[in-house]
Coordinates of C-alpha atoms (C1' of nucleotides) in Angstrom, one line a residue:
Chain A
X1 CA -0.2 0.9 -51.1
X2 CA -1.7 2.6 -48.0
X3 CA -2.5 5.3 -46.3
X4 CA 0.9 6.5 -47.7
X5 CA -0.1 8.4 -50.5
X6 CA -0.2 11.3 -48.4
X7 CA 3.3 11.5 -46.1
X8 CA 4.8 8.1 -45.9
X9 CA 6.8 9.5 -43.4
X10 CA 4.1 11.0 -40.8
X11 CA 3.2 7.6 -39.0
X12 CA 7.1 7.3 -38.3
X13 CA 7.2 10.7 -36.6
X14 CA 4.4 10.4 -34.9
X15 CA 5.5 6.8 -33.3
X16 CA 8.7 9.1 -32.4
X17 CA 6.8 11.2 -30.5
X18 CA 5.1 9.0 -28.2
X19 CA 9.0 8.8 -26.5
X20 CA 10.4 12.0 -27.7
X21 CA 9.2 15.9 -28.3
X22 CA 10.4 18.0 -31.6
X23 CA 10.4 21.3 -32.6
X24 CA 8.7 22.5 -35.4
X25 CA 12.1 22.3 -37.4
X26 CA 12.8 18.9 -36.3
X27 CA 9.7 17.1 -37.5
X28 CA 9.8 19.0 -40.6
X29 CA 13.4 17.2 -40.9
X30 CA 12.5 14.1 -40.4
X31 CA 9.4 14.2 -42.5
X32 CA 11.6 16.1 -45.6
X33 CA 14.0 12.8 -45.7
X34 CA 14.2 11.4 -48.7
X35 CA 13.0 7.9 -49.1
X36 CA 11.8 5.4 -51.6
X37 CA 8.7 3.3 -51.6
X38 CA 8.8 -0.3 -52.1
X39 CA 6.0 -3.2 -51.9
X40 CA 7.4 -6.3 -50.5
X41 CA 6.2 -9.7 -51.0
X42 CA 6.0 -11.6 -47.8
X43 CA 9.2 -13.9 -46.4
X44 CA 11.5 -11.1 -49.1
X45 CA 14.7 -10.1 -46.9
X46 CA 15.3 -6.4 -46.1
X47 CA 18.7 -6.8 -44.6
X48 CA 20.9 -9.8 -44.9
X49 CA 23.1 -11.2 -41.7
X50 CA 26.7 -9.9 -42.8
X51 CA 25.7 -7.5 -45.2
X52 CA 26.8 -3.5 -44.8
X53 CA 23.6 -2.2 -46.1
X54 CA 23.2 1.4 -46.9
X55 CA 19.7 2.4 -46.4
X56 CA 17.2 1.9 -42.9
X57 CA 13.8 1.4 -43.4
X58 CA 10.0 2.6 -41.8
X59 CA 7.6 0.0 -42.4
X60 CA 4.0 1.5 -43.8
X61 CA 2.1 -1.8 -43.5
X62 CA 2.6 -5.5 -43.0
X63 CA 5.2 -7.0 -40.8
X64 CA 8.4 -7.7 -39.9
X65 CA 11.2 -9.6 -38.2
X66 CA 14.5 -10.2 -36.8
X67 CA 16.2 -13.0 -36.7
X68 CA 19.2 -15.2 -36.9
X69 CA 20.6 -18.3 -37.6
X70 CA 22.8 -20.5 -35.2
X71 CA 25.7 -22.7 -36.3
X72 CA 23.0 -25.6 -36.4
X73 CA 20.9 -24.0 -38.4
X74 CA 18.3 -23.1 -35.9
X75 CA 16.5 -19.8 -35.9
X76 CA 15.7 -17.9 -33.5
X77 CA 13.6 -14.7 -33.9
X78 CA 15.0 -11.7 -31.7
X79 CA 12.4 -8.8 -32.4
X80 CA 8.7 -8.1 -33.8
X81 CA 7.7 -5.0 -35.8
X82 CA 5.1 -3.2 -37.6
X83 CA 3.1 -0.1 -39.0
X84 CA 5.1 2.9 -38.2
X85 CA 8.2 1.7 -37.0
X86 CA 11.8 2.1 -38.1
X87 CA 14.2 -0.9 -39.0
X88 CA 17.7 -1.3 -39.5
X89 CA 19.3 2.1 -37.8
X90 CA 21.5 -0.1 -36.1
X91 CA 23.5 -1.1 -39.5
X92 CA 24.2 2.6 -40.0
X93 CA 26.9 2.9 -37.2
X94 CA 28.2 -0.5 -37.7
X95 CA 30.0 -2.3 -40.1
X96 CA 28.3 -5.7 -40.9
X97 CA 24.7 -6.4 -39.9
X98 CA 24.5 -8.6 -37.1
X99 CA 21.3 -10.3 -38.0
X100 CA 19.0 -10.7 -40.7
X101 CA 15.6 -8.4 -41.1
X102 CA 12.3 -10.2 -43.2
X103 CA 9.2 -9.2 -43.6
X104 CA 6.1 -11.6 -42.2
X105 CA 3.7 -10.8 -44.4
X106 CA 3.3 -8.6 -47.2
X107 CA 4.6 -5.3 -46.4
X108 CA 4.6 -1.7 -47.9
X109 CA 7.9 -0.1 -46.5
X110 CA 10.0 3.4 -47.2
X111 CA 13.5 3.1 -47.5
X112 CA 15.6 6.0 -46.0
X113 CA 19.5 6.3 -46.5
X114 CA 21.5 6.2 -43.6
X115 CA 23.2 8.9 -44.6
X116 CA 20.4 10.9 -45.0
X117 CA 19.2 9.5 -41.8
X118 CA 22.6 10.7 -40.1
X119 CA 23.0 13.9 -41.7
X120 CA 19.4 15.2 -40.2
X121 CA 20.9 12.8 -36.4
X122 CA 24.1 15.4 -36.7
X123 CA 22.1 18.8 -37.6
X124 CA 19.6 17.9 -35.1
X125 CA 21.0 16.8 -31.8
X126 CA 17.4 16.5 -30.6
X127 CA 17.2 14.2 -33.2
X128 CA 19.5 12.1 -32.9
X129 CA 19.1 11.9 -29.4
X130 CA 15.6 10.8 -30.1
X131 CA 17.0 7.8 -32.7
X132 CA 19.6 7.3 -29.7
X133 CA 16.6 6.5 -27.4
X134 CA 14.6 4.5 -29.8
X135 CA 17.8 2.2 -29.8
X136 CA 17.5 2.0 -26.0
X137 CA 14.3 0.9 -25.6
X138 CA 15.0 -2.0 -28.7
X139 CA 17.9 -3.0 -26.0
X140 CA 15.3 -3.3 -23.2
X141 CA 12.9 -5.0 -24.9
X142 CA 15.9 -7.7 -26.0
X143 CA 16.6 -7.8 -22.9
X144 CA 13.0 -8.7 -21.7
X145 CA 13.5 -11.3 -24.7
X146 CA 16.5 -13.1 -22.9
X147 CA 14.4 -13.2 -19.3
X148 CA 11.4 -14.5 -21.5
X149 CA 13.4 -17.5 -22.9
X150 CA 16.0 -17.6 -19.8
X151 CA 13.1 -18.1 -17.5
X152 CA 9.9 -18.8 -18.1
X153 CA 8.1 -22.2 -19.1
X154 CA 6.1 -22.5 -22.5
X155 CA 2.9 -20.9 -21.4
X156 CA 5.1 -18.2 -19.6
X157 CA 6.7 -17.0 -23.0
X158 CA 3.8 -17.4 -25.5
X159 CA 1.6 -15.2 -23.4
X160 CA 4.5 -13.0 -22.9
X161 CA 5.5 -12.3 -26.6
X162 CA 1.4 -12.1 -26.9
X163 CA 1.1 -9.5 -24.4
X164 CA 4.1 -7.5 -25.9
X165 CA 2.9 -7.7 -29.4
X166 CA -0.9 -6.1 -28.1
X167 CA 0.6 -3.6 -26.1
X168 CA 2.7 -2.7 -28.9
X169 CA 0.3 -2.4 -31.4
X170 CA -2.3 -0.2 -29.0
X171 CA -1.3 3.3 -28.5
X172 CA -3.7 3.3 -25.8
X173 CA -6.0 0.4 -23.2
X174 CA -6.7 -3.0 -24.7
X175 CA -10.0 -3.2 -25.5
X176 CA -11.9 -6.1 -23.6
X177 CA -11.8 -8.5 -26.4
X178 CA -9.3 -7.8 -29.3
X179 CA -8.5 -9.4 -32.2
X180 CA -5.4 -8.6 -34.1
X181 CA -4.3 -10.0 -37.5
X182 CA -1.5 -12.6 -36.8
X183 CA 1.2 -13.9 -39.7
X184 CA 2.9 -15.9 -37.6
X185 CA 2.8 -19.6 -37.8
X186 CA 3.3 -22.0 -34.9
X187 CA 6.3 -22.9 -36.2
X188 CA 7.9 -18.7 -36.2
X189 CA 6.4 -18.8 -32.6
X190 CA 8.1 -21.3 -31.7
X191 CA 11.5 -19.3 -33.5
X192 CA 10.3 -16.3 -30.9
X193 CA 10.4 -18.6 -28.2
X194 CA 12.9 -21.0 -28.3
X195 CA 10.3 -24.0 -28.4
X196 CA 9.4 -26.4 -30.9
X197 CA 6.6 -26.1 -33.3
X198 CA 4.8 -29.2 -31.8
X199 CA 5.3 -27.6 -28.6
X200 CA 4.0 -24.5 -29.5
X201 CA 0.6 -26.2 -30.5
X202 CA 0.4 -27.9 -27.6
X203 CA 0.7 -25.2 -25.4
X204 CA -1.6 -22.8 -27.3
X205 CA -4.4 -25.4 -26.9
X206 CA -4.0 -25.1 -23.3
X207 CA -4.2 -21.0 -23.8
X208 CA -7.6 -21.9 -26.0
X209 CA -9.0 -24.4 -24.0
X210 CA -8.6 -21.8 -20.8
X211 CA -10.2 -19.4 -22.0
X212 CA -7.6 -16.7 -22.8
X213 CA -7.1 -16.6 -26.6
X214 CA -9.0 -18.1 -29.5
X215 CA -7.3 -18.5 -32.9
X216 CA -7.6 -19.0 -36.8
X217 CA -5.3 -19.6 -38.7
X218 CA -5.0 -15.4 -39.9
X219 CA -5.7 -14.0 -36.4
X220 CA -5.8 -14.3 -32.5
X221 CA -8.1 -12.5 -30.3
X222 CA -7.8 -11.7 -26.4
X223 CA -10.3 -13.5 -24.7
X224 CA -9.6 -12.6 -20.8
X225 CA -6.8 -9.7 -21.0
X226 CA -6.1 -9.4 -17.4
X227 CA -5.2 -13.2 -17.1
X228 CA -3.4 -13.5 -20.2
X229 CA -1.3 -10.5 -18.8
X230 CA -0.7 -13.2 -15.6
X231 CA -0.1 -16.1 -17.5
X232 CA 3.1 -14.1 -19.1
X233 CA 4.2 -12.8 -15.6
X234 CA 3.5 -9.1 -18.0
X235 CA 4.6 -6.2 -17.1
X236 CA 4.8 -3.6 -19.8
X237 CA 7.7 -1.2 -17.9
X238 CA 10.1 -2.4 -20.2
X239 CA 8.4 -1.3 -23.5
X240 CA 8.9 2.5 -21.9
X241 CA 5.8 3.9 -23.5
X242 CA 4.6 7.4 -22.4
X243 CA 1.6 6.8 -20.3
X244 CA 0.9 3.2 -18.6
X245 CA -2.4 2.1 -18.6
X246 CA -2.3 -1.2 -16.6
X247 CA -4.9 0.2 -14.1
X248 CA -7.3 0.5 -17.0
X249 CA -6.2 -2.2 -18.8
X250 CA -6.3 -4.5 -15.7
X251 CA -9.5 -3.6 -14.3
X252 CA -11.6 -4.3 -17.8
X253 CA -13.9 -7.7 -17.4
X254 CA -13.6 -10.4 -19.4
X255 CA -15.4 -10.6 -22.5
X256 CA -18.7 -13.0 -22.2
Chain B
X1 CA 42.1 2.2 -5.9
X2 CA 43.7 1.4 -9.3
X3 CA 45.7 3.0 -11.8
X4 CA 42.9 5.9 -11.5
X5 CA 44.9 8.3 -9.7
X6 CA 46.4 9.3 -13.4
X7 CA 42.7 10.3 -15.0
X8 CA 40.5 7.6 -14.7
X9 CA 38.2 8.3 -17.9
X10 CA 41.3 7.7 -19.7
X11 CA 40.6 3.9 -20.5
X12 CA 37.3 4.4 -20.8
X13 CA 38.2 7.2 -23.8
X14 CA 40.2 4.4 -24.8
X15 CA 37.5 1.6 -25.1
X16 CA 34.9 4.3 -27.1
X17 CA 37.7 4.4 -29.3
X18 CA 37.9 0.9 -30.3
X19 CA 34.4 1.8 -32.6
X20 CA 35.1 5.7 -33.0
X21 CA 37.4 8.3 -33.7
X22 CA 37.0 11.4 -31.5
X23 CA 39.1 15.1 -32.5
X24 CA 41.5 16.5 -29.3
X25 CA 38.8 18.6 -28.5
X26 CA 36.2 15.4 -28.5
X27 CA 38.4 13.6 -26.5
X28 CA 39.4 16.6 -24.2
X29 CA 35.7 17.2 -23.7
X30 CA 34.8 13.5 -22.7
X31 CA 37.9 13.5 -20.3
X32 CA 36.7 16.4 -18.7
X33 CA 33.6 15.1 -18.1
X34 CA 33.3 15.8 -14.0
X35 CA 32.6 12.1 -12.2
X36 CA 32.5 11.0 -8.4
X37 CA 35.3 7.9 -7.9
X38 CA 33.6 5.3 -5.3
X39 CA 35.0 1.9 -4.2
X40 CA 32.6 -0.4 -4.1
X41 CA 31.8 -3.8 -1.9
X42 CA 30.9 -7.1 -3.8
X43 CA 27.6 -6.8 -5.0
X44 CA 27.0 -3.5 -4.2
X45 CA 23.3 -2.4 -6.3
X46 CA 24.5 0.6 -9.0
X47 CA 21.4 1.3 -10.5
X48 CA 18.1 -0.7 -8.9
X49 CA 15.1 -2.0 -11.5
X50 CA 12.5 0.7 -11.2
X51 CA 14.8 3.9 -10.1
X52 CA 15.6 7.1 -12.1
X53 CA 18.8 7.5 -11.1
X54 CA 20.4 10.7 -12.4
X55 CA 24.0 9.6 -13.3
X56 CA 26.1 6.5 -14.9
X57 CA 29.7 5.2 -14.4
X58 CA 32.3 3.9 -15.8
X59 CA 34.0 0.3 -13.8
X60 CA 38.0 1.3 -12.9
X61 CA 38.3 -2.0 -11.5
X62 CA 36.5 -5.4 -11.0
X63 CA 33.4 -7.2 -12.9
X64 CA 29.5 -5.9 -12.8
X65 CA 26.5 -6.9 -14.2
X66 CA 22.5 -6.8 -15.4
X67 CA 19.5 -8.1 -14.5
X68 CA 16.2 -8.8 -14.1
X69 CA 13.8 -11.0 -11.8
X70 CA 11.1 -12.1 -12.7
X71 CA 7.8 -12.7 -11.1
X72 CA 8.2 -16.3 -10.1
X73 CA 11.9 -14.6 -8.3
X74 CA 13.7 -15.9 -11.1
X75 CA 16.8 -14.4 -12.0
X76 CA 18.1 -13.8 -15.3
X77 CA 21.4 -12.4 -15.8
X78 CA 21.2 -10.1 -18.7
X79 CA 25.1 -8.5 -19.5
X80 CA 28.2 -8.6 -17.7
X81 CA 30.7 -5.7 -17.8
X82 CA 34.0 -4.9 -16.3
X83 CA 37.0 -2.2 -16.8
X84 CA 36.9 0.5 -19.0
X85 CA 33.1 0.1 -19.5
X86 CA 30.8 2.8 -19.5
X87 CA 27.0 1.7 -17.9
X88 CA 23.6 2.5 -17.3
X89 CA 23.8 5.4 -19.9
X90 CA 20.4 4.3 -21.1
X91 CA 19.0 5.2 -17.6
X92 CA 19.9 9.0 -18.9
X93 CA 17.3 8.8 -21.7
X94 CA 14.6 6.5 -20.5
X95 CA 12.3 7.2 -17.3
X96 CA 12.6 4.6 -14.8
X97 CA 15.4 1.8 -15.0
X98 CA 14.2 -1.5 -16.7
X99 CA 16.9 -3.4 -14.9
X100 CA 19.4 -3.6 -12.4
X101 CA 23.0 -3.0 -12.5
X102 CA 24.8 -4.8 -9.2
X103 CA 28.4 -5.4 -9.1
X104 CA 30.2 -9.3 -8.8
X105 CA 33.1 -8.3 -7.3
X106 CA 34.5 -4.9 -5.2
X107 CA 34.8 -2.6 -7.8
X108 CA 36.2 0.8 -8.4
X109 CA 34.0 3.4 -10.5
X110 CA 33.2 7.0 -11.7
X111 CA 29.9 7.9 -11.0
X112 CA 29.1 10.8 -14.0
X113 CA 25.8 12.3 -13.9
X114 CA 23.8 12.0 -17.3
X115 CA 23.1 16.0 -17.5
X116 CA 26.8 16.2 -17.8
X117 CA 27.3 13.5 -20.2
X118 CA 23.9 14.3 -22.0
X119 CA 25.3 17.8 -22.3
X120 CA 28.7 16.7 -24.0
X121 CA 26.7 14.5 -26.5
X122 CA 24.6 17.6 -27.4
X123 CA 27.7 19.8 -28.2
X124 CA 29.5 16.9 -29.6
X125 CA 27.6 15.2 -32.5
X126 CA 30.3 12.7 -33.1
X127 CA 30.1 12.1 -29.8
X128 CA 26.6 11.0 -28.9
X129 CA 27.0 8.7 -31.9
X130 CA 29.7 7.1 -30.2
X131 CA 27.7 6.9 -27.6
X132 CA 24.9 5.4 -30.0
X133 CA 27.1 3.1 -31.6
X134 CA 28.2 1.5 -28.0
X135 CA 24.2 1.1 -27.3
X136 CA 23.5 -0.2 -30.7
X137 CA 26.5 -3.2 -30.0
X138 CA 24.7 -3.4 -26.1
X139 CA 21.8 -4.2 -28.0
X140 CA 23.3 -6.9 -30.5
X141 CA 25.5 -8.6 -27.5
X142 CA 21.5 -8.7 -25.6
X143 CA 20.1 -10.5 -29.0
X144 CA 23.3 -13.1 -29.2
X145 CA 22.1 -13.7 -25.4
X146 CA 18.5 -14.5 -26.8
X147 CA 20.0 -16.8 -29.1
X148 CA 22.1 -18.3 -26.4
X149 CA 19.7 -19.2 -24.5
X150 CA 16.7 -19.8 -26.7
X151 CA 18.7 -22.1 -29.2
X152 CA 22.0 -23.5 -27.6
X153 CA 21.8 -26.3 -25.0
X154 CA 23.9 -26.1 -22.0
X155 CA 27.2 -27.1 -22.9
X156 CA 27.3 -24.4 -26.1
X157 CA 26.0 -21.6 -23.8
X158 CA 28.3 -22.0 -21.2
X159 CA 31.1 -22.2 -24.0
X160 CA 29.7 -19.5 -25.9
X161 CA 29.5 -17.3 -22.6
X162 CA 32.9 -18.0 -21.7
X163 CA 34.2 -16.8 -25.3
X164 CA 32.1 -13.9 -25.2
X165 CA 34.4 -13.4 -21.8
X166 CA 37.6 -14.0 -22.8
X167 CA 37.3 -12.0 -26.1
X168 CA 35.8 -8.7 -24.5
X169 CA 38.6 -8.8 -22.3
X170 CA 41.4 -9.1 -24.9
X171 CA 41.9 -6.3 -27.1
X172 CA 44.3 -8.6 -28.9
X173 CA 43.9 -12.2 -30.0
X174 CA 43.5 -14.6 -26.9
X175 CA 47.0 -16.3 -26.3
X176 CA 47.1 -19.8 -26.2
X177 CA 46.8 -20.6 -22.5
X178 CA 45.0 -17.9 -20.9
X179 CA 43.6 -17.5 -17.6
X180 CA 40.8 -15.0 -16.3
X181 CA 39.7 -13.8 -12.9
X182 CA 36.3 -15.4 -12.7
X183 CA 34.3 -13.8 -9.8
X184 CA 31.1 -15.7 -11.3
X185 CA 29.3 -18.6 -8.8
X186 CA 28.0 -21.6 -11.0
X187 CA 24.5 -20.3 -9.3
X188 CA 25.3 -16.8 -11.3
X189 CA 26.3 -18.4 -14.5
X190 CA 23.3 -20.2 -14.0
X191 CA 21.2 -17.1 -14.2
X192 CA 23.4 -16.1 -17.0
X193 CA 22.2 -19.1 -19.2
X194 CA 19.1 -19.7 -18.1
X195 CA 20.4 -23.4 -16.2
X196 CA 20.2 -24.3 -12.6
X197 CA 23.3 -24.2 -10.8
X198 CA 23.4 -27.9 -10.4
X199 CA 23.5 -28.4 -14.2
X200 CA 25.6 -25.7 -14.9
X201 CA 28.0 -28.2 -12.3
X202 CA 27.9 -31.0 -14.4
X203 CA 28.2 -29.4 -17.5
X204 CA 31.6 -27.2 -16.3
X205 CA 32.7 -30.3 -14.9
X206 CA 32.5 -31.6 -18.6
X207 CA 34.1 -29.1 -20.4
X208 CA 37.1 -29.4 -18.3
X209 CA 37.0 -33.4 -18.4
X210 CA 37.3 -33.1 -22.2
X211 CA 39.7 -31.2 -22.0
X212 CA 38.7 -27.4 -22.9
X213 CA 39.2 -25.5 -19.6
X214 CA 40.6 -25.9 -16.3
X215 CA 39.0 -24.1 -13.2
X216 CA 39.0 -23.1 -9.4
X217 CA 37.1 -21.6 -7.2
X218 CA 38.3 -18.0 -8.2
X219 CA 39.8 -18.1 -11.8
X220 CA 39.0 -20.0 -15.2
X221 CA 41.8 -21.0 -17.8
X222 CA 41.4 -21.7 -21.3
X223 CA 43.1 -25.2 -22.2
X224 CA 42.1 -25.5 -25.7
X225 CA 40.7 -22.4 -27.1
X226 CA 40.1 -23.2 -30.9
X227 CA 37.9 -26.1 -29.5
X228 CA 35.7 -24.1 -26.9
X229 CA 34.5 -21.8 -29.9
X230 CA 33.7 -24.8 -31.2
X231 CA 32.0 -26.2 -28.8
X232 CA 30.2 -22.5 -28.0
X233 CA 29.5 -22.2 -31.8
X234 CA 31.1 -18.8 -31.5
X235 CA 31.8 -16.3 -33.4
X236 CA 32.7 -12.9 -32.5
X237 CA 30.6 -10.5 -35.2
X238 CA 28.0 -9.6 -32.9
X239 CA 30.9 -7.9 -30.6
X240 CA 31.8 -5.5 -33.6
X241 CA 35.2 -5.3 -32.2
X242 CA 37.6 -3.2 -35.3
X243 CA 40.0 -6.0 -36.3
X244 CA 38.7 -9.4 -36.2
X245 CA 42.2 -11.6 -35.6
X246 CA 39.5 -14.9 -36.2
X247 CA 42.6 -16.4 -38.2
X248 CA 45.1 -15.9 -35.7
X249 CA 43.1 -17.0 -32.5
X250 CA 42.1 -20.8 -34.4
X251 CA 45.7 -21.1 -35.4
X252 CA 47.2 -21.1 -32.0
X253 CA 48.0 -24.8 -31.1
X254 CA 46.4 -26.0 -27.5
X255 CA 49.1 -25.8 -24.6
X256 CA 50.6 -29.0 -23.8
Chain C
dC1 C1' 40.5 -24.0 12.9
dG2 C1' 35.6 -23.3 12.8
dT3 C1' 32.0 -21.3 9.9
dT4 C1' 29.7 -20.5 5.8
dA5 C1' 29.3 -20.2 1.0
dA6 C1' 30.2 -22.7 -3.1
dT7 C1' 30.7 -26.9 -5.3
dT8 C1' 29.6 -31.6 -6.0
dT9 C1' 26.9 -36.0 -6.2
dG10 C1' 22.6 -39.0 -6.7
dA11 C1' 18.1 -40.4 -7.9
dG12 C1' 13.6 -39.5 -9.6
dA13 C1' 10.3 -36.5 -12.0
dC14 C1' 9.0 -33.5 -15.6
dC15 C1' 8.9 -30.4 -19.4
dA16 C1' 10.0 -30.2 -23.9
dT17 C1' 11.9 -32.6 -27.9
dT18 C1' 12.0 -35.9 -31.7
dC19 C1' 10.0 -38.5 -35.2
dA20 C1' 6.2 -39.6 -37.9
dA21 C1' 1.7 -39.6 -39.3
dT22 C1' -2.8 -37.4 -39.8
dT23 C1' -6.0 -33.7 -40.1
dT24 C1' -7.4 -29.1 -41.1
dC25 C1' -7.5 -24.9 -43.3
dG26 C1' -7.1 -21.5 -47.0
dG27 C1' -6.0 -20.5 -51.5
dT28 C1' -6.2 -21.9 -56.2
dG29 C1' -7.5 -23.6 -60.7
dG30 C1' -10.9 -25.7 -63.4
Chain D
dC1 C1' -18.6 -22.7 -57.1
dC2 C1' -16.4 -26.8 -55.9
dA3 C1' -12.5 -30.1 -55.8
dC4 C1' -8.0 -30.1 -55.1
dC5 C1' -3.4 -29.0 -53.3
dG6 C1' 0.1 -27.7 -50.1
dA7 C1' 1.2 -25.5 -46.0
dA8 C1' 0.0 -25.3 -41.4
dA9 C1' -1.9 -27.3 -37.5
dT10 C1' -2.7 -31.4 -34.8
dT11 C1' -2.0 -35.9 -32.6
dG12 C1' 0.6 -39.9 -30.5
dA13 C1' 4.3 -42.2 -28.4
dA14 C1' 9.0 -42.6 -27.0
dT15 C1' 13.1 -40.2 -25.8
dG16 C1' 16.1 -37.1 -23.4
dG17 C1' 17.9 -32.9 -21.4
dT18 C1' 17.2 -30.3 -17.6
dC19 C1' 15.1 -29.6 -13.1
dT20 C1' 14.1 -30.7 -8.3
dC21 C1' 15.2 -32.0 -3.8
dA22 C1' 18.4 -33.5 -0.7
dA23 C1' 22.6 -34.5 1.2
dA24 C1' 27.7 -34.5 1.2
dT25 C1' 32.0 -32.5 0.2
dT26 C1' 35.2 -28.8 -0.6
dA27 C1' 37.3 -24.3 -0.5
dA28 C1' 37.6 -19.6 1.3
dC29 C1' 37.7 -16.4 5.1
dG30 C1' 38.2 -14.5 9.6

DNA sequence: CGTTAATTTGAGACCATTCAATTTCGGTGG
DNA sequence: CCACCGAAATTGAATGGTCTCAAATTAACG
């Protein structure tokens, strides 16, 4: 278990905060929910496609994913999360989940009850409207998911969903050279992307072999940021986080 | 202008109910929400990528939709809405406007300004989470789209667009032969499905020599309905519409 | 009835897929 | 600590769906 011991629920609140401001009330709220802690082994489902599940959770480490199966059985992956953020709201309001949740890896997460969840949503209109806008953004960035696989070629989309995945995971600037832990196979990239696993490999040699990204099999580091960023056609607008940093994050050199 | 002259929030009142239930005074204060009627041209811009604009509407007549361009000038077609709809809400919560809203055809609509509405949903718990709820089924129509066109090949995506259509626009099961206004180029369902306008040609102009749908230049009708679901791999869940009539829709024989 | 946008057609090129086999990596047990 | 195992990554060759680039035809509108 991690840094959870102390409030489980802090790293969720604070995430909220980069979109929304609370009152002193409001946090304590959200940070009084009741939850229970759970460890997770990696690939174990949290919600299941057509099930009316009755709890939301905030994962506290590891990773997770959205995703859904087509008639034919092929997968594709609609959404990335991690540390911090909160899962399965959506199935709160509506009847029967629309999509499966799973973790990646391993993952410590806190469940929370939708009705507890609502309850604090109707007290708290702030609150609620801050869940509300949580939701919106999720739409935006499917929305950048349907141009990504709409429109752009293989190189396109795997630097794109690269790009999103580092911004996301930075609060602040990319560093020059940045490595982040990476559970994803080819084959769940190629899920994300709507390409093949043997494409996938392909086209990530190319990313290697110019210099962008290297790889292992447990982690990818940034190699030339500001090109990577061009090779996905980037912009981070969509994501709506607080303060943009592509000035700073553009104008750091490559790594030697 | 349409039947607007009566109280032109009334059907979209109606529509929010199809997912919630609202008390008289709910519904009174979401009918006396203050709004601006407009007629609009054929693809007449309603929100703009990158504005803030400080109101949303609701369509009274004729078809509008989302989207994006990318870098390259691609465009990618993101949602497509029409009467009763409510749109570009999430331009209330969220800074500047991730995409554009344009309309396809003229169109009739209340403009409402999002203090107004914002002001509503703060009095009104049960009513921002209608307003919720309709964002949180935006959000899983925009990850059926990423599954449309990151897993389907041409022929299912234009079926499965077209079933999408036809159901949203039925309240009720879709009758056996059943045409719809179709204000949609093959170059814009092209940029709906992520297919050049040539192929989208060839691929219409197999769906209606097997059989499934007849077309002209301004309207598409629905020959065999059970077998364009088929051949779209639909199914409706992701719409959350209240009573599923699945049963009923498959069991209506194909027109002779 | 002319003008223009939309649809349609053809042929060639290309990006991505399929199928199958091989290699590599990381974890595991001895 | 090393050999082994299985999953993941990699490679090759052939296929195919979709795109590109024109050019021709059709339908809608004033």
């Amino acid at each position: 278990m991690p840094d959870s011991n102390v409030q489980p629920l802090a790293m969720m609140l604070e995430k909220l905060q980069r979109r929304s401001t609370f009152t002193v009330n409001e946090a304590a709220a959200l940070l009084g929910l009741p939850f229970r802690l759970a460890a997770l082994n990696a690939a174990s489902y949290i919600v299941r496609e057509g099930d009316d599940p009755q709890y939301c959770c905030v994962i506290l480490s590891g990773w997770a994913y959205r995703h859904k199966t087509a008639r034919n059985g092929a997968r594709q992956i609609l959404a990335i999360h991690f540390k911090s953020e909160l899962v399965g709201v959506n199935h709160g309001l509506l009847a029967a989940a629309d999509h499966s949740i799973q973790t990646l890896s391993a993952a410590d997460v806190a469940y929370i009850s939708h009705d507890a969840l609502l309850k604090v949503a109707a007290e708290f209109p702030n609150i609620a409207q801050a869940l509300w806008r949580e939701t919106l953004v999720e739409a935006s960035v499917a929305r950048e998911w349907i141009v990504n696989v709409g429109q752009r070629d293989a190189r396109q989309r795997i630097a794109h969903l690269l790009c999103e995945l580092v911004v996301r995971q930075n609060a602040g600037p990319v560093p020059a050279s940045y490595s982040i832990d990476w559970p994803l196979t080819q084959e769940q990239l190629g899920d994300a992307t709507g390409l093949t696993a043997v494409h996938v490999n392909r086209t990530v040699q190319r990313l290697r072999a110019t210099g962008l990204i290297s790889t292992n099999r447990r982690s990818v580091t940034i190699l030339d940021w500001p090109a990577l960023q061009q090779a996905g056609a980037f912009d981070q607008a969509y994501l709506h986080l607080p303060e943009a940093q592509p000035a700073d994050m553009r104008q750091r050199p490559a790594p030697v």
